Short mmCIF file of C-alpha atoms in Angstrom, two decimals:
data_model
loop_
_atom_site.label_atom_id
_atom_site.label_comp_id
_atom_site.label_asym_id
_atom_site.label_seq_id
_atom_site.Cartn_x
_atom_site.Cartn_y
_atom_site.Cartn_z
CA ASN S 1476 101.61 188.34 110.85
CA GLU S 1477 104.00 185.87 112.44
CA ASN S 1478 106.37 188.69 113.52
CA GLY S 1479 103.79 191.03 115.10
CA GLY S 1480 101.54 193.77 113.82
CA VAL S 1481 100.61 197.46 113.70
CA PHE S 1482 97.68 199.32 115.25
CA LYS S 1483 97.21 202.80 113.74
CA ILE S 1484 95.16 205.72 115.05
CA SER S 1485 94.13 208.29 112.45
CA ASN S 1486 92.70 211.80 112.68
CA ASN S 1487 89.55 212.96 110.82
CA ASP S 1488 91.67 213.60 107.70
CA GLY S 1489 92.81 209.96 107.64
CA LYS S 1490 96.40 210.79 108.63
CA SER S 1491 98.16 208.62 111.20
CA VAL S 1492 98.67 210.36 114.54
CA ALA S 1493 99.80 207.29 116.53
CA LYS S 1494 101.05 203.77 115.86
CA LEU S 1495 101.52 200.82 118.18
CA LEU S 1496 103.88 198.27 116.64
CA ALA S 1497 104.91 194.81 117.76
CA ASP S 1498 107.65 192.65 116.25
CA GLU S 1499 110.11 189.91 117.20
CA ASP S 1500 112.37 192.50 118.92
CA GLY S 1501 109.72 194.08 121.17
CA GLY S 1502 107.42 197.00 120.46
CA ASN S 1503 107.08 200.71 119.75
CA LEU S 1504 104.59 203.47 120.40
CA GLU S 1505 105.03 206.32 117.92
CA ILE S 1506 103.26 209.70 118.08
CA TYR S 1507 102.88 211.90 114.97
CA ASN S 1508 101.67 215.44 114.27
CA ASN S 1509 98.91 216.32 111.78
CA PHE S 1510 101.46 216.17 108.94
CA GLU S 1511 102.44 212.58 109.88
CA ASP S 1512 105.87 213.72 111.11
CA ARG S 1513 107.05 211.62 114.07
CA ARG S 1514 107.32 213.60 117.31
CA ALA S 1515 107.87 210.97 120.01
CA THR S 1516 108.75 207.29 120.29
CA LEU S 1517 108.66 204.86 123.19
CA LYS S 1518 110.45 201.58 122.48
CA TYR S 1519 111.07 198.27 124.12
CA LYS S 1520 113.63 195.85 122.71
CA LYS S 1521 114.82 192.57 124.14
CA ASP S 1522 118.29 193.97 124.85
CA TYR S 1523 117.12 197.36 126.29
CA SER S 1524 115.13 198.32 129.36
CA GLY S 1525 113.36 200.92 127.24
CA VAL S 1526 114.06 203.92 125.02
CA ILE S 1527 112.33 207.26 124.60
CA GLY S 1528 113.00 209.59 121.69
CA LEU S 1529 111.78 213.12 120.96
CA TYR S 1530 111.89 214.68 117.49
CA ASP S 1531 112.24 218.31 116.38
CA HIS S 1532 109.87 220.22 114.08
CA TYR S 1533 111.79 218.84 111.08
CA GLY S 1534 111.12 215.24 112.16
CA LYS S 1535 114.76 214.63 113.11
CA LEU S 1536 115.72 212.94 116.35
CA GLY S 1537 116.52 215.68 118.86
CA TRP S 1538 116.84 213.72 122.10
CA MET S 1539 116.98 210.06 123.07
CA GLU S 1540 117.47 208.29 126.37
CA SER S 1541 117.80 204.60 127.17
CA GLY S 1542 116.75 203.04 130.45
CA LYS S 1543 119.60 200.55 130.11
CA GLN S 1544 122.28 201.13 132.75
#
């Protein structure tokens, strides 16, 4: 659409295992397990150099680091 889009990669069961998203702020790459629980995110936003996030086995953010100094 006018704000960006989403590219999804699915496994043989039709579940999303990765998404590449683009919007007016920047973009994301999200990695999921076979249960569609997010495990890792790489982000770029206009006001950040970049962000990486890792998620625990419950799907909750466990660690995040920004490249912005």
